[in-house]
Amino acid sequence: MPTYLIAIDQGTTSTRAIVFDSALTAVAVSQQEFRQFFPSDGCVEHDPQDIWQSVIAVVREAMAKAGASAKDIAAIGIANQRETTLIWDRTTGKPIHNAIVWQDRRTADRCAELRAAGREPEIVAKTGLLLDPYFSATKIAWILDHVPGARAAAEAGRLAFGTVDTFLLWHLTGGRLHLTDATNAARTLLLDIHSGLWDAGLADLLRVPMALLPQVRDCSGDFGTTELFGGQIRICGVAGDQQAATVGQGCFQPGMMKSTYGTGCFALLNTGKQMVTSRNRLLTTIAYQLDGKRNYALEGAIFIAGATVQWLRDGLKMIATAADIGALAAQADPNEQVYLVPAFVGLGAPWWDAAARGAIYGLTRKSGPPELARAALESVGYQTRDLIEAMRSDWPAAAAADTVLRVDGGMTASDLTLQFLSDMLAAPVDRPVVMETTALGAAYLAGLAAGVCPDLAGFAGHWKRERRFEPQMDPALRARKWAGWQDAVRRTLTAH
């Protein structure tokens, strides 16, 4: 009987494949970075072929490292960067344009027009999302309007739209299946999250032909088979990366909260069967859907977290590797107070200012690379507190509970970052033993459907903490530093 599971973790800057055994212990990992394209200010693209080739390469390498063949693999699970938008020809499978990445802001003016026309309340009520270029629908319309003949081809049913999961499923199954899961569908501005169905009225408003859209399924179930890795392997799990991390962290009970620190930062608060409407411009989204039943979450999205470290490495050449930032930041003068507001592609929740751009405040003649490195790491703590304060305000049940934040993602390897996060939240921060919780969640969803993993309660019982960070900062210092951050953000916002 096959006992291995493969998780494809297709992220914004790299793709990973992890082979897990039946106890959900990672036995082999492969990772590959791919190119980023920035055609103009606020625009971010990927070459779909880069994404696809990276997936094939890492899966094959991970299987080879594990000494596993297709017959040893019970199922594949996919977690993916959400909202990133691809459109391709149904006959050839060839994309008609580069993928427009979730960070891309090129449709900000279109969103502003719809907002000015009073259409945002209707969209929020149905989708739980705000009118923002972050989401897929306005990206779809932009491609159809800018690629000659694309709109007519879409309306004739000759083109297919997908977020990255759908694009991968299409190619993994040889173009046989056009599918997505509920969590990815919920990020398009086109899904009614009450019913779990595509909404024809929203599609018409946002100028997206319904013929483009994939079928929506549960996160755990039948997503076809692939024959690209030496034999038939079932695909049994799909979830957007942040929802997969929520599953991987075992956050199945209302009130549980996780935050993932990758390219961006995304905090999700499980609200159970209750859809909580935010008064602070957070998102109401689907946390996961199993057996046709949806669990909901409040989500706050920070567009830039680990990408700030990338900028220090690649843009300013301040560090040689991302891992070097901790040692550099530790050298910072504690009397210097530099704030970095990383609005490189606008500010996300709770500000949603697409026009804002990055800014640095508090520089003195003594300020240097260590102070800038520390400001980059501290910006994560400040932005997370922005989100959690908004969540507490939106949902009294969360405010009344003792907050414990479960964290994951590449930045959480930094003790300095997590200690500051705990200090700024005045709450415990738990780092798990298994850091790759996004991949773990994808593997679990696949294993659940394949019959090799336990139920939710059984899986949650296996979650283990590697370390808990407790607040150590003097409350007066916390208040002073927080006030400085709030002032820095106010100065950065385009509408004061």
Short mmCIF file of C-alpha atoms in Angstrom, two decimals:
data_model
loop_
_atom_site.label_atom_id
_atom_site.label_comp_id
_atom_site.label_asym_id
_atom_site.label_seq_id
_atom_site.Cartn_x
_atom_site.Cartn_y
_atom_site.Cartn_z
CA MET A 1 0.00 0.00 0.00
CA PRO A 2 1.40 3.46 -0.88
CA THR A 3 2.25 5.42 2.23
CA TYR A 4 3.96 8.60 1.03
CA LEU A 5 2.28 11.94 0.38
CA ILE A 6 3.67 14.74 -1.77
CA ALA A 7 2.92 18.39 -1.04
CA ILE A 8 3.47 20.90 -3.83
CA ASP A 9 3.92 24.29 -2.18
CA GLN A 10 3.86 26.73 -5.08
CA GLY A 11 4.83 30.12 -3.63
CA THR A 12 5.44 33.62 -4.90
CA THR A 13 9.21 33.40 -5.24
CA SER A 14 9.87 29.66 -5.18
CA THR A 15 8.29 26.24 -5.52
CA ARG A 16 8.84 23.43 -3.03
CA ALA A 17 7.93 19.78 -3.05
CA ILE A 18 8.01 17.86 0.21
CA VAL A 19 7.57 14.12 0.56
CA PHE A 20 5.86 13.14 3.82
CA ASP A 21 5.53 9.65 5.25
CA SER A 22 2.29 8.28 6.69
CA ALA A 23 3.08 9.89 10.05
CA LEU A 24 3.33 13.26 8.23
CA THR A 25 7.05 13.52 8.85
CA ALA A 26 8.99 15.18 6.04
CA VAL A 27 11.46 12.76 4.47
CA ALA A 28 12.62 14.74 1.42
CA VAL A 29 12.50 18.35 0.26
CA SER A 30 13.29 20.09 -3.01
CA GLN A 31 13.02 23.83 -3.67
CA GLN A 32 13.58 26.03 -6.71
CA GLU A 33 13.34 29.80 -7.05
CA PHE A 34 12.00 31.34 -10.24
CA ARG A 35 12.08 34.72 -11.92
CA GLN A 36 10.11 37.79 -10.88
CA PHE A 37 9.12 40.40 -13.47
CA PHE A 38 8.37 44.04 -12.64
CA PRO A 39 7.27 45.59 -15.96
CA SER A 40 6.35 48.94 -14.38
CA ASP A 41 5.66 50.58 -11.03
CA GLY A 42 3.28 48.43 -9.00
CA CYS A 43 3.22 45.62 -11.57
CA VAL A 44 4.41 42.09 -10.74
CA GLU A 45 4.34 39.13 -13.14
CA HIS A 46 5.51 35.52 -13.43
CA ASP A 47 6.19 33.46 -16.52
CA PRO A 48 3.69 30.56 -16.25
CA GLN A 49 6.22 28.23 -17.81
CA ASP A 50 8.68 29.05 -15.03
CA ILE A 51 6.05 28.04 -12.48
CA TRP A 52 5.16 24.85 -14.31
CA GLN A 53 8.74 23.75 -14.94
CA SER A 54 9.68 24.44 -11.32
CA VAL A 55 6.83 22.18 -10.14
CA ILE A 56 7.90 19.30 -12.36
CA ALA A 57 11.54 19.69 -11.33
CA VAL A 58 11.00 19.80 -7.57
CA VAL A 59 8.51 16.91 -7.48
CA ARG A 60 10.90 14.70 -9.43
CA GLU A 61 13.86 15.68 -7.27
CA ALA A 62 11.97 15.18 -4.00
CA MET A 63 10.78 11.73 -5.10
CA ALA A 64 14.34 10.81 -6.06
CA LYS A 65 15.68 11.98 -2.70
CA ALA A 66 13.02 9.92 -0.91
CA GLY A 67 13.73 6.90 -3.10
CA ALA A 68 10.02 6.84 -3.94
CA SER A 69 8.34 5.88 -7.19
CA ALA A 70 4.78 6.63 -8.28
CA LYS A 71 3.48 3.39 -6.74
CA ASP A 72 4.73 4.56 -3.32
CA ILE A 73 2.76 7.83 -3.41
CA ALA A 74 -0.76 7.72 -1.96
CA ALA A 75 -1.68 11.23 -3.13
CA ILE A 76 -0.50 14.71 -4.05
CA GLY A 77 -1.71 17.86 -2.30
CA ILE A 78 -1.31 21.39 -3.68
CA ALA A 79 -0.94 24.67 -1.80
CA ASN A 80 -0.48 27.77 -3.91
CA GLN A 81 0.03 31.52 -3.97
CA ARG A 82 -3.51 32.84 -4.12
CA GLU A 83 -5.15 35.47 -6.39
CA THR A 84 -2.36 35.22 -8.98
CA THR A 85 -4.19 35.14 -12.28
CA LEU A 86 -3.60 33.04 -15.39
CA ILE A 87 -5.60 32.65 -18.60
CA TRP A 88 -4.75 30.01 -21.19
CA ASP A 89 -5.99 28.45 -24.40
CA ARG A 90 -8.11 25.36 -23.73
CA THR A 91 -6.79 23.59 -26.84
CA THR A 92 -3.07 24.24 -26.55
CA GLY A 93 -2.76 24.92 -22.81
CA LYS A 94 -0.63 27.93 -23.70
CA PRO A 95 -1.09 31.05 -21.51
CA ILE A 96 -2.11 34.18 -23.40
CA HIS A 97 -0.23 36.51 -21.00
CA ASN A 98 2.19 36.30 -18.10
CA ALA A 99 0.63 35.46 -14.76
CA ILE A 100 -0.42 38.65 -12.96
CA VAL A 101 0.74 38.18 -9.37
CA TRP A 102 -1.37 38.85 -6.29
CA GLN A 103 0.91 41.78 -5.37
CA ASP A 104 0.18 43.55 -8.67
CA ARG A 105 -1.59 46.94 -8.44
CA ARG A 106 -2.27 47.74 -12.10
CA THR A 107 -6.04 47.61 -11.69
CA ALA A 108 -6.17 50.11 -8.82
CA ASP A 109 -7.91 52.72 -10.99
CA ARG A 110 -10.60 50.24 -12.06
CA CYS A 111 -11.23 49.33 -8.43
CA ALA A 112 -11.47 53.02 -7.54
CA GLU A 113 -14.05 53.55 -10.33
CA LEU A 114 -16.24 50.75 -9.03
CA ARG A 115 -15.87 52.01 -5.48
CA ALA A 116 -16.86 55.52 -6.56
CA ALA A 117 -19.89 54.04 -8.30
CA GLY A 118 -21.01 52.56 -4.98
CA ARG A 119 -20.46 48.90 -5.89
CA GLU A 120 -18.20 47.87 -3.01
CA PRO A 121 -20.97 47.09 -0.44
CA GLU A 122 -22.54 44.54 -2.79
CA ILE A 123 -19.18 42.89 -3.41
CA VAL A 124 -18.30 42.79 0.30
CA ALA A 125 -21.69 41.31 1.19
CA LYS A 126 -21.32 38.44 -1.28
CA THR A 127 -17.59 37.71 -1.26
CA GLY A 128 -16.32 38.97 2.10
CA LEU A 129 -13.60 40.79 0.15
CA LEU A 130 -12.88 44.43 -0.56
CA LEU A 131 -12.62 46.09 -3.96
CA ASP A 132 -8.86 45.90 -4.36
CA PRO A 133 -6.43 45.01 -7.17
CA TYR A 134 -5.15 42.23 -4.90
CA PHE A 135 -7.96 39.93 -6.01
CA SER A 136 -8.30 38.07 -9.30
CA ALA A 137 -11.37 39.43 -11.08
CA THR A 138 -10.03 42.82 -12.16
CA LYS A 139 -6.81 41.11 -13.26
CA ILE A 140 -8.86 38.76 -15.47
CA ALA A 141 -10.66 41.70 -17.08
CA TRP A 142 -7.37 43.52 -17.62
CA ILE A 143 -5.88 40.58 -19.54
CA LEU A 144 -9.01 40.18 -21.66
CA ASP A 145 -8.95 43.89 -22.49
CA HIS A 146 -5.23 44.06 -23.31
CA VAL A 147 -4.60 40.85 -25.28
CA PRO A 148 -6.02 41.20 -28.81
CA GLY A 149 -8.96 38.87 -29.40
CA ALA A 150 -8.93 37.52 -25.86
CA ARG A 151 -12.36 38.75 -24.77
CA ALA A 152 -14.10 37.28 -27.81
CA ALA A 153 -12.23 34.00 -27.33
CA ALA A 154 -13.20 33.91 -23.65
CA GLU A 155 -16.86 34.53 -24.41
CA ALA A 156 -16.75 31.74 -27.00
CA GLY A 157 -15.41 29.32 -24.37
CA ARG A 158 -11.98 28.88 -25.94
CA LEU A 159 -10.04 30.19 -22.92
CA ALA A 160 -9.73 29.05 -19.31
CA PHE A 161 -9.01 31.10 -16.19
CA GLY A 162 -7.36 29.81 -13.09
CA THR A 163 -5.43 30.73 -10.04
CA VAL A 164 -2.17 28.79 -9.82
CA ASP A 165 -3.83 25.64 -8.42
CA THR A 166 -6.16 25.43 -11.42
CA PHE A 167 -3.31 25.99 -13.88
CA LEU A 168 -1.29 23.22 -12.24
CA LEU A 169 -4.25 20.81 -12.09
CA TRP A 170 -4.96 21.42 -15.78
CA HIS A 171 -1.42 20.55 -16.77
CA LEU A 172 -0.91 17.75 -14.26
CA THR A 173 -4.02 16.01 -15.62
CA GLY A 174 -3.14 16.59 -19.27
CA GLY A 175 -5.78 19.27 -19.79
CA ARG A 176 -8.60 16.97 -18.73
CA LEU A 177 -9.82 18.84 -15.66
CA HIS A 178 -10.63 22.51 -15.03
CA LEU A 179 -11.01 22.63 -11.25
CA THR A 180 -10.32 24.75 -8.19
CA ASP A 181 -11.12 24.48 -4.50
CA ALA A 182 -13.34 26.69 -2.38
CA THR A 183 -10.50 28.59 -0.69
CA ASN A 184 -8.93 29.72 -3.96
CA ALA A 185 -12.30 30.46 -5.55
CA ALA A 186 -13.12 32.66 -2.54
CA ARG A 187 -10.22 34.98 -3.46
CA THR A 188 -11.43 35.97 -6.92
CA LEU A 189 -14.23 38.51 -6.10
CA LEU A 190 -16.51 36.15 -8.04
CA LEU A 191 -17.60 33.54 -5.47
CA ASP A 192 -20.59 33.98 -3.19
CA ILE A 193 -19.10 32.60 0.03
CA HIS A 194 -22.58 32.06 1.49
CA SER A 195 -23.54 29.53 -1.18
CA GLY A 196 -20.08 28.48 -2.37
CA LEU A 197 -21.13 29.15 -5.98
CA TRP A 198 -19.92 31.50 -8.69
CA ASP A 199 -22.09 34.61 -8.84
CA ALA A 200 -23.26 35.61 -12.31
CA GLY A 201 -24.08 39.15 -11.18
CA LEU A 202 -20.55 39.74 -9.93
CA ALA A 203 -19.08 38.21 -13.07
CA ASP A 204 -21.15 40.60 -15.18
CA LEU A 205 -20.22 43.61 -13.04
CA LEU A 206 -16.51 42.77 -13.20
CA ARG A 207 -16.67 41.85 -16.89
CA VAL A 208 -15.58 38.23 -16.48
CA PRO A 209 -17.25 35.68 -18.80
CA MET A 210 -18.64 32.76 -16.78
CA ALA A 211 -17.28 30.37 -19.44
CA LEU A 212 -13.77 31.08 -18.11
CA LEU A 213 -14.42 29.77 -14.62
CA PRO A 214 -13.43 26.35 -13.21
CA GLN A 215 -15.60 23.97 -11.20
CA VAL A 216 -15.34 24.53 -7.43
CA ARG A 217 -14.69 21.56 -5.13
CA ASP A 218 -13.93 20.81 -1.47
CA CYS A 219 -10.33 21.17 -0.27
CA SER A 220 -10.02 17.42 0.22
CA GLY A 221 -11.32 15.08 -2.48
CA ASP A 222 -10.86 13.95 -6.07
CA PHE A 223 -8.83 16.32 -8.24
CA GLY A 224 -7.93 13.71 -10.85
CA THR A 225 -4.71 11.82 -11.47
CA THR A 226 -1.37 12.69 -12.99
CA GLU A 227 0.91 10.41 -15.01
CA LEU A 228 3.92 12.72 -15.20
CA PHE A 229 6.02 11.13 -12.47
CA GLY A 230 6.48 7.55 -13.64
CA GLY A 231 2.94 6.26 -13.10
CA GLN A 232 -0.52 7.28 -11.97
CA ILE A 233 -0.72 9.36 -8.80
CA ARG A 234 -3.97 10.73 -7.37
CA ILE A 235 -4.34 14.43 -6.58
CA CYS A 236 -6.53 14.65 -3.47
CA GLY A 237 -5.99 18.00 -1.79
CA VAL A 238 -5.96 21.67 -2.81
CA ALA A 239 -5.99 24.86 -0.75
CA GLY A 240 -4.68 28.39 -1.03
CA ASP A 241 -1.40 28.67 0.83
CA GLN A 242 -2.75 30.58 3.83
CA GLN A 243 -5.67 28.22 4.28
CA ALA A 244 -3.32 25.25 3.92
CA ALA A 245 -1.16 26.76 6.69
CA THR A 246 -4.26 27.16 8.87
CA VAL A 247 -4.94 23.45 8.40
CA GLY A 248 -1.28 22.58 8.95
CA GLN A 249 -1.30 24.51 12.23
CA GLY A 250 -4.34 22.55 13.41
CA CYS A 251 -6.40 25.73 13.83
CA PHE A 252 -9.76 23.97 13.62
CA GLN A 253 -11.47 25.53 16.63
CA PRO A 254 -13.12 28.98 16.54
CA GLY A 255 -10.81 31.55 18.10
CA MET A 256 -7.58 29.84 17.03
CA MET A 257 -5.23 32.08 15.08
CA LYS A 258 -2.19 31.61 12.87
CA SER A 259 0.12 33.95 11.01
CA THR A 260 2.37 32.95 8.13
CA TYR A 261 5.48 34.95 7.29
CA GLY A 262 6.64 34.38 3.74
CA THR A 263 6.83 36.94 0.96
CA GLY A 264 3.90 38.62 2.68
CA CYS A 265 2.27 38.02 6.05
CA PHE A 266 -1.20 36.59 6.45
CA ALA A 267 -3.05 36.20 9.74
CA LEU A 268 -6.19 34.05 9.87
CA LEU A 269 -8.60 33.82 12.79
CA ASN A 270 -10.95 30.81 12.67
CA THR A 271 -14.55 31.96 13.23
CA GLY A 272 -16.11 28.53 12.64
CA LYS A 273 -19.46 28.41 10.85
CA GLN A 274 -19.98 32.11 11.60
CA MET A 275 -19.14 34.65 8.92
CA VAL A 276 -17.89 37.73 10.76
CA THR A 277 -18.21 40.96 8.81
CA SER A 278 -15.28 43.24 9.52
CA ARG A 279 -15.71 46.88 10.51
CA ASN A 280 -11.96 47.40 10.07
CA ARG A 281 -11.53 46.42 6.43
CA LEU A 282 -10.34 42.90 7.15
CA LEU A 283 -11.48 40.07 4.91
CA THR A 284 -14.11 37.42 5.58
CA THR A 285 -12.98 34.29 3.80
CA ILE A 286 -13.36 30.52 3.63
CA ALA A 287 -10.83 28.83 5.93
CA TYR A 288 -11.53 25.37 4.49
CA GLN A 289 -14.40 23.39 3.00
CA LEU A 290 -14.87 19.68 3.74
CA ASP A 291 -17.86 17.50 2.84
CA GLY A 292 -19.55 20.55 1.35
CA LYS A 293 -19.43 22.44 4.67
CA ARG A 294 -17.56 25.72 4.90
CA ASN A 295 -15.58 27.01 7.87
CA TYR A 296 -14.87 30.73 7.82
CA ALA A 297 -12.11 33.03 8.98
CA LEU A 298 -11.22 36.66 9.38
CA GLU A 299 -8.05 37.41 7.47
CA GLY A 300 -5.59 40.24 7.47
CA ALA A 301 -3.11 40.47 4.62
CA ILE A 302 0.26 42.23 4.75
CA PHE A 303 1.71 42.41 1.26
CA ILE A 304 5.38 42.67 2.24
CA ALA A 305 7.13 40.72 5.01
CA GLY A 306 9.93 38.41 3.90
CA ALA A 307 10.08 40.38 0.65
CA THR A 308 11.62 43.22 2.68
CA VAL A 309 14.52 40.92 3.54
CA GLN A 310 14.79 40.03 -0.17
CA TRP A 311 14.99 43.75 -0.95
CA LEU A 312 17.82 44.24 1.54
CA ARG A 313 19.62 41.28 -0.06
CA ASP A 314 18.95 41.83 -3.77
CA GLY A 315 18.15 45.53 -4.02
CA LEU A 316 20.51 47.13 -1.50
CA LYS A 317 23.06 44.27 -1.42
CA MET A 318 23.17 44.76 2.34
CA ILE A 319 23.28 41.04 3.14
CA ALA A 320 24.51 38.04 1.18
CA THR A 321 21.74 35.65 2.26
CA ALA A 322 18.38 36.11 3.94
CA ALA A 323 19.68 34.23 6.97
CA ASP A 324 22.27 36.97 7.56
CA ILE A 325 19.69 39.58 8.55
CA GLY A 326 19.34 38.39 12.15
CA ALA A 327 23.01 38.85 12.96
CA LEU A 328 23.05 42.27 11.28
CA ALA A 329 19.91 43.42 13.10
CA ALA A 330 21.34 42.30 16.43
CA GLN A 331 24.10 44.89 16.01
CA ALA A 332 21.59 47.79 15.90
CA ASP A 333 21.93 50.57 18.47
CA PRO A 334 18.91 50.22 20.80
CA ASN A 335 18.78 53.99 21.19
CA GLU A 336 18.12 54.44 17.47
CA GLN A 337 14.46 54.15 16.48
CA VAL A 338 14.16 53.65 12.75
CA TYR A 339 10.81 52.70 11.21
CA LEU A 340 10.52 51.01 7.83
CA VAL A 341 6.99 51.01 6.37
CA PRO A 342 7.32 48.39 3.60
CA ALA A 343 4.63 49.70 1.26
CA PHE A 344 6.55 48.69 -1.86
CA VAL A 345 3.31 47.61 -3.58
CA GLY A 346 0.87 49.55 -1.40
CA LEU A 347 -0.41 48.83 2.10
CA GLY A 348 -2.72 45.90 2.80
CA ALA A 349 -5.02 45.39 5.78
CA PRO A 350 -6.32 47.27 7.58
CA TRP A 351 -5.27 50.30 5.47
CA TRP A 352 -5.82 49.13 1.87
CA ASP A 353 -3.93 52.00 0.31
CA ALA A 354 -2.86 50.81 -3.15
CA ALA A 355 -1.04 54.07 -3.91
CA ALA A 356 1.15 54.11 -0.78
CA ARG A 357 4.84 53.40 -1.27
CA GLY A 358 7.64 52.33 1.05
CA ALA A 359 9.13 54.85 3.45
CA ILE A 360 11.80 55.04 6.15
CA TYR A 361 11.49 57.33 9.17
CA GLY A 362 13.73 58.23 12.08
CA LEU A 363 17.10 58.17 10.33
CA THR A 364 19.99 59.90 12.08
CA ARG A 365 23.68 60.23 11.26
CA LYS A 366 24.24 57.12 13.39
CA SER A 367 21.75 55.03 11.40
CA GLY A 368 23.28 52.35 9.24
CA PRO A 369 22.70 48.83 7.90
CA PRO A 370 22.08 47.26 11.35
CA GLU A 371 19.35 49.78 12.16
CA LEU A 372 17.71 49.30 8.76
CA ALA A 373 17.87 45.51 9.15
CA ARG A 374 16.24 45.70 12.57
CA ALA A 375 13.56 48.07 11.26
CA ALA A 376 12.78 45.54 8.51
CA LEU A 377 12.25 42.75 11.03
CA GLU A 378 10.32 44.95 13.45
CA SER A 379 7.93 46.04 10.68
CA VAL A 380 6.56 42.51 10.74
CA GLY A 381 5.65 42.79 14.43
CA TYR A 382 4.05 46.19 14.01
CA GLN A 383 1.99 45.13 10.99
CA THR A 384 0.84 41.95 12.74
CA ARG A 385 -0.36 43.99 15.70
CA ASP A 386 -2.32 46.18 13.25
CA LEU A 387 -4.14 43.04 12.08
CA ILE A 388 -4.78 41.48 15.48
CA GLU A 389 -6.09 44.71 16.99
CA ALA A 390 -8.55 44.90 14.08
CA MET A 391 -9.59 41.27 14.60
CA ARG A 392 -10.21 41.82 18.30
CA SER A 393 -12.36 44.82 17.46
CA ASP A 394 -14.34 42.90 14.84
CA TRP A 395 -15.04 39.76 16.87
CA PRO A 396 -15.56 40.20 20.62
CA ALA A 397 -15.05 36.46 21.13
CA ALA A 398 -11.44 36.88 20.03
CA ALA A 399 -10.96 39.93 22.24
CA ALA A 400 -12.23 38.04 25.28
CA ALA A 401 -9.92 35.06 24.75
CA ASP A 402 -6.26 34.84 25.63
CA THR A 403 -4.45 35.31 22.34
CA VAL A 404 -1.85 32.71 21.41
CA LEU A 405 -0.49 33.20 17.92
CA ARG A 406 0.79 30.16 16.03
CA VAL A 407 3.36 31.20 13.46
CA ASP A 408 5.08 29.64 10.47
CA GLY A 409 6.98 30.55 7.32
CA GLY A 410 10.59 31.36 6.56
CA MET A 411 10.89 34.45 8.77
CA THR A 412 9.92 32.52 11.90
CA ALA A 413 13.38 30.94 11.99
CA SER A 414 14.50 34.30 13.42
CA ASP A 415 14.25 34.33 17.23
CA LEU A 416 14.76 38.09 17.20
CA THR A 417 11.72 38.56 14.96
CA LEU A 418 9.47 36.33 17.06
CA GLN A 419 10.56 37.84 20.36
CA PHE A 420 9.75 41.31 19.05
CA LEU A 421 6.43 40.00 17.73
CA SER A 422 5.52 38.64 21.16
CA ASP A 423 6.67 41.88 22.80
CA MET A 424 4.59 44.02 20.47
CA LEU A 425 1.45 41.83 20.80
CA ALA A 426 1.90 41.42 24.56
CA ALA A 427 0.91 37.80 23.91
CA PRO A 428 2.58 34.40 23.55
CA VAL A 429 3.83 33.34 20.11
CA ASP A 430 4.16 29.62 19.40
CA ARG A 431 6.58 28.25 16.82
CA PRO A 432 5.76 24.66 15.79
CA VAL A 433 8.14 21.74 15.42
CA VAL A 434 7.07 21.41 11.78
CA MET A 435 7.84 24.80 10.25
CA GLU A 436 6.58 23.94 6.76
CA THR A 437 2.95 24.08 7.84
CA THR A 438 1.67 25.18 4.41
CA ALA A 439 3.04 22.02 2.82
CA LEU A 440 1.93 19.97 5.84
CA GLY A 441 -1.64 21.24 5.43
CA ALA A 442 -1.66 20.36 1.73
CA ALA A 443 -0.29 16.89 2.47
CA TYR A 444 -2.87 16.35 5.22
CA LEU A 445 -5.79 17.36 2.97
CA ALA A 446 -4.56 14.91 0.35
CA GLY A 447 -3.99 12.16 2.90
CA LEU A 448 -7.43 12.70 4.43
CA ALA A 449 -9.12 12.02 1.10
CA ALA A 450 -6.73 9.15 0.31
CA GLY A 451 -7.52 7.45 3.62
CA VAL A 452 -4.02 7.58 5.09
CA CYS A 453 -4.51 10.45 7.58
CA PRO A 454 -6.73 10.78 10.68
CA ASP A 455 -9.73 13.07 11.08
CA LEU A 456 -9.34 16.75 12.06
CA ALA A 457 -9.26 16.08 15.80
CA GLY A 458 -6.71 13.31 15.36
CA PHE A 459 -4.49 15.50 13.21
CA ALA A 460 -4.76 18.50 15.57
CA GLY A 461 -3.66 16.27 18.44
CA HIS A 462 -0.33 15.68 16.72
CA TRP A 463 0.56 19.39 16.60
CA LYS A 464 3.71 20.11 18.63
CA ARG A 465 5.28 23.36 19.77
CA GLU A 466 9.01 23.84 19.30
CA ARG A 467 9.22 27.05 21.35
CA ARG A 468 6.95 29.62 22.97
CA PHE A 469 8.03 33.28 22.98
CA GLU A 470 6.65 35.29 25.92
CA PRO A 471 6.47 39.11 26.16
CA GLN A 472 9.54 40.65 27.83
CA MET A 473 9.35 44.31 26.79
CA ASP A 474 8.60 47.01 29.34
CA PRO A 475 5.01 48.23 28.72
CA ALA A 476 6.09 51.87 28.54
CA LEU A 477 8.67 51.05 25.85
CA ARG A 478 6.07 49.00 23.96
CA ALA A 479 3.66 51.93 24.01
CA ARG A 480 6.35 54.35 22.85
CA LYS A 481 7.50 52.16 19.97
CA TRP A 482 3.89 51.47 18.91
CA ALA A 483 3.08 55.18 18.87
CA GLY A 484 6.11 55.74 16.63
CA TRP A 485 4.90 53.08 14.19
CA GLN A 486 1.40 54.55 14.04
CA ASP A 487 2.90 57.95 13.27
CA ALA A 488 5.06 56.44 10.52
CA VAL A 489 2.06 54.77 8.89
CA ARG A 490 0.01 57.96 9.05
CA ARG A 491 2.81 59.79 7.24
CA THR A 492 2.95 57.09 4.55
CA LEU A 493 -0.76 56.88 3.74
CA THR A 494 -1.76 58.79 0.62
CA ALA A 495 -5.09 59.87 2.15
CA HIS A 496 -4.43 61.23 5.64
#
